[in-house]
N, CA and C of each residue as an Amber inpcrd file, in Angstrom:
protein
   408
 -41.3960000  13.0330000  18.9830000 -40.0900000  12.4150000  19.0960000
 -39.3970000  12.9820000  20.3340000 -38.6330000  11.7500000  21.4880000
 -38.6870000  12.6330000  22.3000000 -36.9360000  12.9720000  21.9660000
 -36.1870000  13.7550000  23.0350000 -34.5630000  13.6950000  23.0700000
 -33.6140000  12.8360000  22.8730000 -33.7710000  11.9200000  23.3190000
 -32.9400000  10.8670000  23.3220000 -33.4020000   9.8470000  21.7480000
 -34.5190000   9.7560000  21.0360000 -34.9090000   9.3560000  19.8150000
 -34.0490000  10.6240000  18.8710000 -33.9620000  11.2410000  19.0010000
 -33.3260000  12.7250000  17.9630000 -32.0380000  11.9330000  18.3730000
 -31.6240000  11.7980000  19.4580000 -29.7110000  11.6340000  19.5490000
 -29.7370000   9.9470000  18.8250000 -30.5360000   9.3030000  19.0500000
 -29.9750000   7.9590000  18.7080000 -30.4340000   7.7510000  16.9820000
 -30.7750000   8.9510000  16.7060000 -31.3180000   8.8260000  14.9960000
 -29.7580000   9.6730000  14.8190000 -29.4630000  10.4120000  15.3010000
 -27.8710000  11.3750000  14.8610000 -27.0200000  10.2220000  14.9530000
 -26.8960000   9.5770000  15.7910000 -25.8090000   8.3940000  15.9540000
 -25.9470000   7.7340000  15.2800000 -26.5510000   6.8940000  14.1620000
 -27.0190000   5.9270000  13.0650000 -26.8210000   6.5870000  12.3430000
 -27.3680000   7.8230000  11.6290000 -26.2340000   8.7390000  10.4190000
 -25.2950000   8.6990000  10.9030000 -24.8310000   9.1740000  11.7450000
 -23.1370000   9.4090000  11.6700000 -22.4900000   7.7870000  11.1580000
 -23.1440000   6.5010000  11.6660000 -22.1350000   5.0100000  11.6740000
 -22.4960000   5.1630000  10.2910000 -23.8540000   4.9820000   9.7190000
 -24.3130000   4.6500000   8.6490000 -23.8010000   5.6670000   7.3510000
 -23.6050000   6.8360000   7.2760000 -23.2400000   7.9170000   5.8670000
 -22.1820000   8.4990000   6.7020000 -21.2800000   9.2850000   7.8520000
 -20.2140000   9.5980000   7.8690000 -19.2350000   8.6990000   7.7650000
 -19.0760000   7.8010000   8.5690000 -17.8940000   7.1830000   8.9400000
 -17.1880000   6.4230000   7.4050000 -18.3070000   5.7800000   7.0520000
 -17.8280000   5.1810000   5.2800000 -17.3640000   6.6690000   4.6760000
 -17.9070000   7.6070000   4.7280000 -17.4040000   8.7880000   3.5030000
 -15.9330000   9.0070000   4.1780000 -15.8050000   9.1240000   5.4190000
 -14.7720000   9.9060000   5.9970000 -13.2820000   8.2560000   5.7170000
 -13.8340000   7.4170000   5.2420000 -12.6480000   5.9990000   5.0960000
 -12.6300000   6.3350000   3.4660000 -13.6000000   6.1840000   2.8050000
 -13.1910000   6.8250000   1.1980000 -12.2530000   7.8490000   0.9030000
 -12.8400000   8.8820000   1.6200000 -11.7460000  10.3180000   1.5010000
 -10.5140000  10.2570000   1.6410000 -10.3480000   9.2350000   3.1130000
  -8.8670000   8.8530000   3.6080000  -8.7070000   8.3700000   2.6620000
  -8.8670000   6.9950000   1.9430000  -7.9540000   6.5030000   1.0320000
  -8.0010000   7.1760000  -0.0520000  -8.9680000   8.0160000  -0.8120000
  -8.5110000   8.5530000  -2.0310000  -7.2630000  10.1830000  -1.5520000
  -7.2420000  10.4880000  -0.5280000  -5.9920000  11.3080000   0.1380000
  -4.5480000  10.3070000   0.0400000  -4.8970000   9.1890000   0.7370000
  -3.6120000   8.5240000   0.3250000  -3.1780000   8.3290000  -1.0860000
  -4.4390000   7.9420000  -2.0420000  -3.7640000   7.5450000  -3.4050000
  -3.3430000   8.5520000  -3.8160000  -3.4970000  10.0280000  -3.8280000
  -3.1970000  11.2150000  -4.7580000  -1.8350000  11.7050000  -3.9860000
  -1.1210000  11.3080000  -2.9950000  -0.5210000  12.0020000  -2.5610000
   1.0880000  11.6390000  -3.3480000   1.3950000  12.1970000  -3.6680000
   2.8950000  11.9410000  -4.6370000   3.6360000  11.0460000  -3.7720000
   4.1390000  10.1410000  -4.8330000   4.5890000   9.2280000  -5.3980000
   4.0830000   7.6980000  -4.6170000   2.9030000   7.4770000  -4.4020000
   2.0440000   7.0340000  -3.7800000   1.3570000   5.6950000  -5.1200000
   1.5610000   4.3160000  -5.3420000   0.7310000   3.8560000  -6.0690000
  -0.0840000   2.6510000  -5.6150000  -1.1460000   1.8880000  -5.9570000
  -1.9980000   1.3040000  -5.7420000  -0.8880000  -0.2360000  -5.7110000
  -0.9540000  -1.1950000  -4.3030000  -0.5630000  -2.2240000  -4.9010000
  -0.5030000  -3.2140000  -3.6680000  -1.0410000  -4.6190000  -3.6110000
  -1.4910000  -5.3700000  -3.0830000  -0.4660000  -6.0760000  -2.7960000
  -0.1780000  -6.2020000  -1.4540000   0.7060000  -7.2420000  -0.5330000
   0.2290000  -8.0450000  -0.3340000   1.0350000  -9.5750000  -0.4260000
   0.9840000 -11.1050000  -0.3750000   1.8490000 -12.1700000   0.6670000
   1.4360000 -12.7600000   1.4190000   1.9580000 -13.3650000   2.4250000
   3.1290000 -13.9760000   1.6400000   2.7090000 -14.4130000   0.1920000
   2.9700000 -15.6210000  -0.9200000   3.3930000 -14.8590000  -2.2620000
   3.5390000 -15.4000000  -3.2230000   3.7760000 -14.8940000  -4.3520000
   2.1660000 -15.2320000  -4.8790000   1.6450000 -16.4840000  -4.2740000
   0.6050000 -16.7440000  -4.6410000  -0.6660000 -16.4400000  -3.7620000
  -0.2480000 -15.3940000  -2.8920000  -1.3210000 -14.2400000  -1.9990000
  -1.2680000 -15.2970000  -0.6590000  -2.6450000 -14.8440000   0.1050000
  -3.6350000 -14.1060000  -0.1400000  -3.2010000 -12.7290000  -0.5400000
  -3.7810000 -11.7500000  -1.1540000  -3.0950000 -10.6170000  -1.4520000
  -4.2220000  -9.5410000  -0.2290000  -3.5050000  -8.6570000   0.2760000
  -4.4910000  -7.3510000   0.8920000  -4.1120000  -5.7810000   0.1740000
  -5.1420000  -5.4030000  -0.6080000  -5.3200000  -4.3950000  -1.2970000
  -4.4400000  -3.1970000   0.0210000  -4.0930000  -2.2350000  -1.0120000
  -3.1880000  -1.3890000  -0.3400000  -2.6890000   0.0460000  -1.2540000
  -1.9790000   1.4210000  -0.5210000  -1.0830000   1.9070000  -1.3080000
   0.2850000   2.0810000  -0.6590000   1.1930000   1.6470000  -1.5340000
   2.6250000   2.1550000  -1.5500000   3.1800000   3.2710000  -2.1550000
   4.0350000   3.8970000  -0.7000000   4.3370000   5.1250000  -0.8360000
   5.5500000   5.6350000  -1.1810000   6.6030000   5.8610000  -1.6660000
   8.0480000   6.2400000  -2.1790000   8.6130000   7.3690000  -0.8360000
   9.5360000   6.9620000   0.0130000  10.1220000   8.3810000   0.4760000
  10.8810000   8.2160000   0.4130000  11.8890000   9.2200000   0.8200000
  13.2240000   9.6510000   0.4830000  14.2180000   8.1780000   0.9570000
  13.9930000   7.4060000   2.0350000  14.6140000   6.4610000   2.2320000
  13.6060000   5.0920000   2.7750000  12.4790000   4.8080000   2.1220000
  11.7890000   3.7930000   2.5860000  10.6950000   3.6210000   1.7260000
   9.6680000   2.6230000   1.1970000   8.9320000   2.4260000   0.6600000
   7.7340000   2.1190000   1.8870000   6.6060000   2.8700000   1.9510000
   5.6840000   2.2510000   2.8880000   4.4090000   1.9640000   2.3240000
   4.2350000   0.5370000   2.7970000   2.7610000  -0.2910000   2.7890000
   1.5960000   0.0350000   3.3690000   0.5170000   0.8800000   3.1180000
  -0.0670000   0.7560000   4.3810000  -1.2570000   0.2310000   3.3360000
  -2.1140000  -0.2180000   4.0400000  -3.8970000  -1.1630000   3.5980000
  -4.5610000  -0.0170000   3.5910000  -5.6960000  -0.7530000   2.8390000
  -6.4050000   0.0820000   2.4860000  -7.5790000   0.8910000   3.9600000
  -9.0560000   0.9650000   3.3450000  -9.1600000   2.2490000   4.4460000
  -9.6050000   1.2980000   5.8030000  -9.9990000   2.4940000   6.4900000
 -10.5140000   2.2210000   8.0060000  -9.5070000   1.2160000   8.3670000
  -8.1960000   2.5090000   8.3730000  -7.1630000   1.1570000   9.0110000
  -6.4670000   2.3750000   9.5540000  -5.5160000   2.2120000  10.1090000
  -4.4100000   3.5460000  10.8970000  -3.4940000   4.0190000   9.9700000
  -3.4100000   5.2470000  10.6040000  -2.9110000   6.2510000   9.2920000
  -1.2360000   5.3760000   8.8340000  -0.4810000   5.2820000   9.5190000
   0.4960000   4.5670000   9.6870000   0.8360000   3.4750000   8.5870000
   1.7990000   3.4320000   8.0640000   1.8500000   2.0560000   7.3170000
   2.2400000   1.2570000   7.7970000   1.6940000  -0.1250000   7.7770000
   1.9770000  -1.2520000   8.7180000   3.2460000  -2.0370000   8.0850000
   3.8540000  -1.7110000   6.5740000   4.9250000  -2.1920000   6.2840000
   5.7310000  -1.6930000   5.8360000   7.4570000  -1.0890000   6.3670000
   8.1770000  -0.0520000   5.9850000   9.1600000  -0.8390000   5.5740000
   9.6420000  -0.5370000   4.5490000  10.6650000  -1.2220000   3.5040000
  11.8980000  -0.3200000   3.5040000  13.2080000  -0.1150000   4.2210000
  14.1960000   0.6000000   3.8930000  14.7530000   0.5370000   2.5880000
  15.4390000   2.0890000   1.7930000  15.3530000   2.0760000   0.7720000
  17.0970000   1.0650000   0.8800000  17.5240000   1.3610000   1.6560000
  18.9960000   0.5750000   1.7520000  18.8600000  -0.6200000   1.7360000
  19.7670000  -1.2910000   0.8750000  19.8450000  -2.5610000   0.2800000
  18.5500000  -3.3410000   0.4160000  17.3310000  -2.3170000  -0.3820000
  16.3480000  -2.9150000  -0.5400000  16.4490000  -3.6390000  -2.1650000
  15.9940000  -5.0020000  -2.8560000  16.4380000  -5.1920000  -3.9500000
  15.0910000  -6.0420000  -4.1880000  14.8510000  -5.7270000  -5.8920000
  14.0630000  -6.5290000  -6.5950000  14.1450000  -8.2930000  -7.1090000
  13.9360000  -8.9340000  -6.3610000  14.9810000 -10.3690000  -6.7640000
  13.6660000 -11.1650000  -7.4380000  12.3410000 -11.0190000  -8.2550000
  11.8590000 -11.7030000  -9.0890000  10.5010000 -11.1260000  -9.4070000
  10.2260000 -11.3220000 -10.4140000   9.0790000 -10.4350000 -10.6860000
   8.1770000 -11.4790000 -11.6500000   6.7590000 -11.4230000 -11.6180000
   6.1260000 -12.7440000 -12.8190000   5.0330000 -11.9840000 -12.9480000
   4.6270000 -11.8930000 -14.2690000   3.3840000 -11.4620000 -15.2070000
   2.6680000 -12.4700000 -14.3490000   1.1210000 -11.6200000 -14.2050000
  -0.3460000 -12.4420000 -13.9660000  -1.4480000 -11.7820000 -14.6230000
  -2.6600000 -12.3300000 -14.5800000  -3.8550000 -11.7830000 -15.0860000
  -4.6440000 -11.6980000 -14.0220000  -5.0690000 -10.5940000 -13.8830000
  -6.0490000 -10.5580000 -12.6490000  -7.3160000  -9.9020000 -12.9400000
  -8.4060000 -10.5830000 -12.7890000  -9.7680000  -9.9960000 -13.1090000
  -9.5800000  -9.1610000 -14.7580000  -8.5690000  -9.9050000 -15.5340000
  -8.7170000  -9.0410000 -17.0110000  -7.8650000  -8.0320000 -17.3980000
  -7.0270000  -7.9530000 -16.1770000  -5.9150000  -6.5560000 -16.1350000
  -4.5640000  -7.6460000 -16.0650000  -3.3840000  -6.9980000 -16.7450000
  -2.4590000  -7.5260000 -16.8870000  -2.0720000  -7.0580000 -15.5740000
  -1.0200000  -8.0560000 -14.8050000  -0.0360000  -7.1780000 -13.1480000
   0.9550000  -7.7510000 -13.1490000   1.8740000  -7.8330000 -12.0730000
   3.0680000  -8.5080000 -11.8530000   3.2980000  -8.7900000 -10.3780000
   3.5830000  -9.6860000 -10.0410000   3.9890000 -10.4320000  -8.5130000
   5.5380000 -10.1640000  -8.9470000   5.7760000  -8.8400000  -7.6440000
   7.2360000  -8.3680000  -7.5180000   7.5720000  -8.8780000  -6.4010000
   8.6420000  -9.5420000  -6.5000000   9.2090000 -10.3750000  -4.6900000
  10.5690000  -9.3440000  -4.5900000  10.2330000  -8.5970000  -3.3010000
  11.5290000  -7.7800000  -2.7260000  12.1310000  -8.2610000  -1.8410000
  13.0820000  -8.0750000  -1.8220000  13.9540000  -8.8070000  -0.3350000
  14.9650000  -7.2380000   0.4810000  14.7280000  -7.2220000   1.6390000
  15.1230000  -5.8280000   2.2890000  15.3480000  -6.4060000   3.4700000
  16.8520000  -6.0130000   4.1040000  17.7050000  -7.1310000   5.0170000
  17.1650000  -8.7580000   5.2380000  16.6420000  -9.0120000   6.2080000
  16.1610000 -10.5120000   6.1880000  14.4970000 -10.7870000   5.7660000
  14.1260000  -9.4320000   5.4220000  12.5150000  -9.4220000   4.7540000
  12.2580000  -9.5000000   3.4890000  11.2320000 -11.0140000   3.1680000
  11.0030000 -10.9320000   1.8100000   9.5340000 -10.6900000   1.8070000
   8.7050000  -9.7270000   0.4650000   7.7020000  -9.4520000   0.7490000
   7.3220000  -9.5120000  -0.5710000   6.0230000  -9.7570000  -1.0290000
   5.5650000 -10.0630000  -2.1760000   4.5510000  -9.0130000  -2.5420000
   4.7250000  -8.0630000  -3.5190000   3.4690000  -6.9990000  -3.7520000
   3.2120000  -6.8510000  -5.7750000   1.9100000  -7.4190000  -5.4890000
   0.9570000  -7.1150000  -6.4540000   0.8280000  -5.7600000  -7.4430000
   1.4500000  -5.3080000  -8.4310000   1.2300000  -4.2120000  -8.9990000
   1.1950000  -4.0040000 -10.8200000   0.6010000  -2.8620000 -10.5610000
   0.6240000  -2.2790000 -12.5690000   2.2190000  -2.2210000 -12.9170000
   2.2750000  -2.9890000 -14.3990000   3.4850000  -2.4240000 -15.0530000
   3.8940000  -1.4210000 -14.7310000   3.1920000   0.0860000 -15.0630000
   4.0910000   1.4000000 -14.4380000   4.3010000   1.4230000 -12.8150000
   3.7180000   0.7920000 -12.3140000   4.1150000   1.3570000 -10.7970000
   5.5700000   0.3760000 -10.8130000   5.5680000  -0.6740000 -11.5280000
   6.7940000  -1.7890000 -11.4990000   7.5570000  -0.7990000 -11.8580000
   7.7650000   0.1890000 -13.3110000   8.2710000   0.5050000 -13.2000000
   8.9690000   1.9790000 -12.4740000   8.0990000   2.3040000 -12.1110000
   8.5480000   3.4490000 -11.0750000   9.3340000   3.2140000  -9.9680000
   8.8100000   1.6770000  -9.1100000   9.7340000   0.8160000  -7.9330000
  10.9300000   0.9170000  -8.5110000  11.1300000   0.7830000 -10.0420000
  12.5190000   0.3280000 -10.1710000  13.1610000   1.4610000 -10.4780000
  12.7360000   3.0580000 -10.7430000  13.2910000   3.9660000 -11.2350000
  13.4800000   4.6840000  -9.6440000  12.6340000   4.3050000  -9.0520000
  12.7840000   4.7030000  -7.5150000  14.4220000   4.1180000  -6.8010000
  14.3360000   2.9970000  -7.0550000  15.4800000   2.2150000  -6.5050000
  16.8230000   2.5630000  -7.4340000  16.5020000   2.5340000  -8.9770000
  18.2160000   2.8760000  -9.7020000  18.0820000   4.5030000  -9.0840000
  17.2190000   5.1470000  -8.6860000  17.7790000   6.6590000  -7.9070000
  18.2500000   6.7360000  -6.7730000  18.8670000   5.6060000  -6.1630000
  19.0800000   5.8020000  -5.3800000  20.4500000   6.7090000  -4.8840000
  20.4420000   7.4120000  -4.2060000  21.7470000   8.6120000  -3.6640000
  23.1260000   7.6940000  -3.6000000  23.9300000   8.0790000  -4.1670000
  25.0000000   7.9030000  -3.3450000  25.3920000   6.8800000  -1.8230000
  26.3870000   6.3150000  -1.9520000  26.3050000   6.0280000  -0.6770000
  25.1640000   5.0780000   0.0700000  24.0560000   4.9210000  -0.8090000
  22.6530000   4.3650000  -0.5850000  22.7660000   2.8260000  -1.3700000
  22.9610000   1.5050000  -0.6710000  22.3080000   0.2360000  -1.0690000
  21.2560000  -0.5910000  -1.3100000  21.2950000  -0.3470000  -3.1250000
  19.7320000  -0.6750000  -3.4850000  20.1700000  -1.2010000  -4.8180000
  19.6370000  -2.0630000  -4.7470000  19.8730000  -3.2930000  -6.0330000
  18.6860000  -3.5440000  -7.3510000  18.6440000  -3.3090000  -7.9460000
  17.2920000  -3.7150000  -9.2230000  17.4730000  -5.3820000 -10.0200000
């Protein structure tokens, strides 16, 4: 085998068994990280939906997709006069969920989630501080 067969067999492990482990890890880092839950954004109420986790901070809810995507969340929801304006039971693959439609200044956004994370959005939002506009 000569040098360059050894480097181009290292480069095919690395695409083929690192790069997938190192996008798993990332997203199971995102799901565990507090107050962080599993939940699928929809163009629609009626999707397409793109799998995702949403994150709780002190003043914003962030979207980001799932892995092999940038660390960054691609959708930041201010917690100020962010409000819950409709929510509808679905069945999905056998699991009960709910299509929550938020509206946050002129953004309405539709996200896919478990009863408890519904209700955590909403225990997230009646906490809101003082001084802070957020509607349930």
């Amino acid at each position: 085998m000569s040098g360059w067969d050894v480097v181009l067999t290292a480069l095919v492990v690395v695409v083929v068994l690192v790069l997938p482990a190192l996008a798993w890890w990332r997203s199971g880092v995102r799901a565990r990280r507090t107050g962080a839950f599993s939940c699928a954004l929809g163009r629609s109420a009626d999707g397409p939906w793109r799998a995702g986790t949403a994150t709780y901070g002190a003043s914003r809810l962030t979207w980001t997709p799932g892995p092999l995507t940038r660390a960054r969340g691609r959708v930041e929801l201010a917690r100020r006069r962010l409000a819950v304006t409709d929510r509808v039971p679905v069945h999905a693959h056998g699991v009960q969920l709910l299509v929550v439609t938020c509206r946050a200044a002129d953004r309405t956004v539709h996200l896919r989630m478990s009863p408890e994370a519904y209700a955590g959005l909403t225990s997230w939002l009646e906490a809101t501080p003082t001084g802070v506009d957020a509607y349930v």
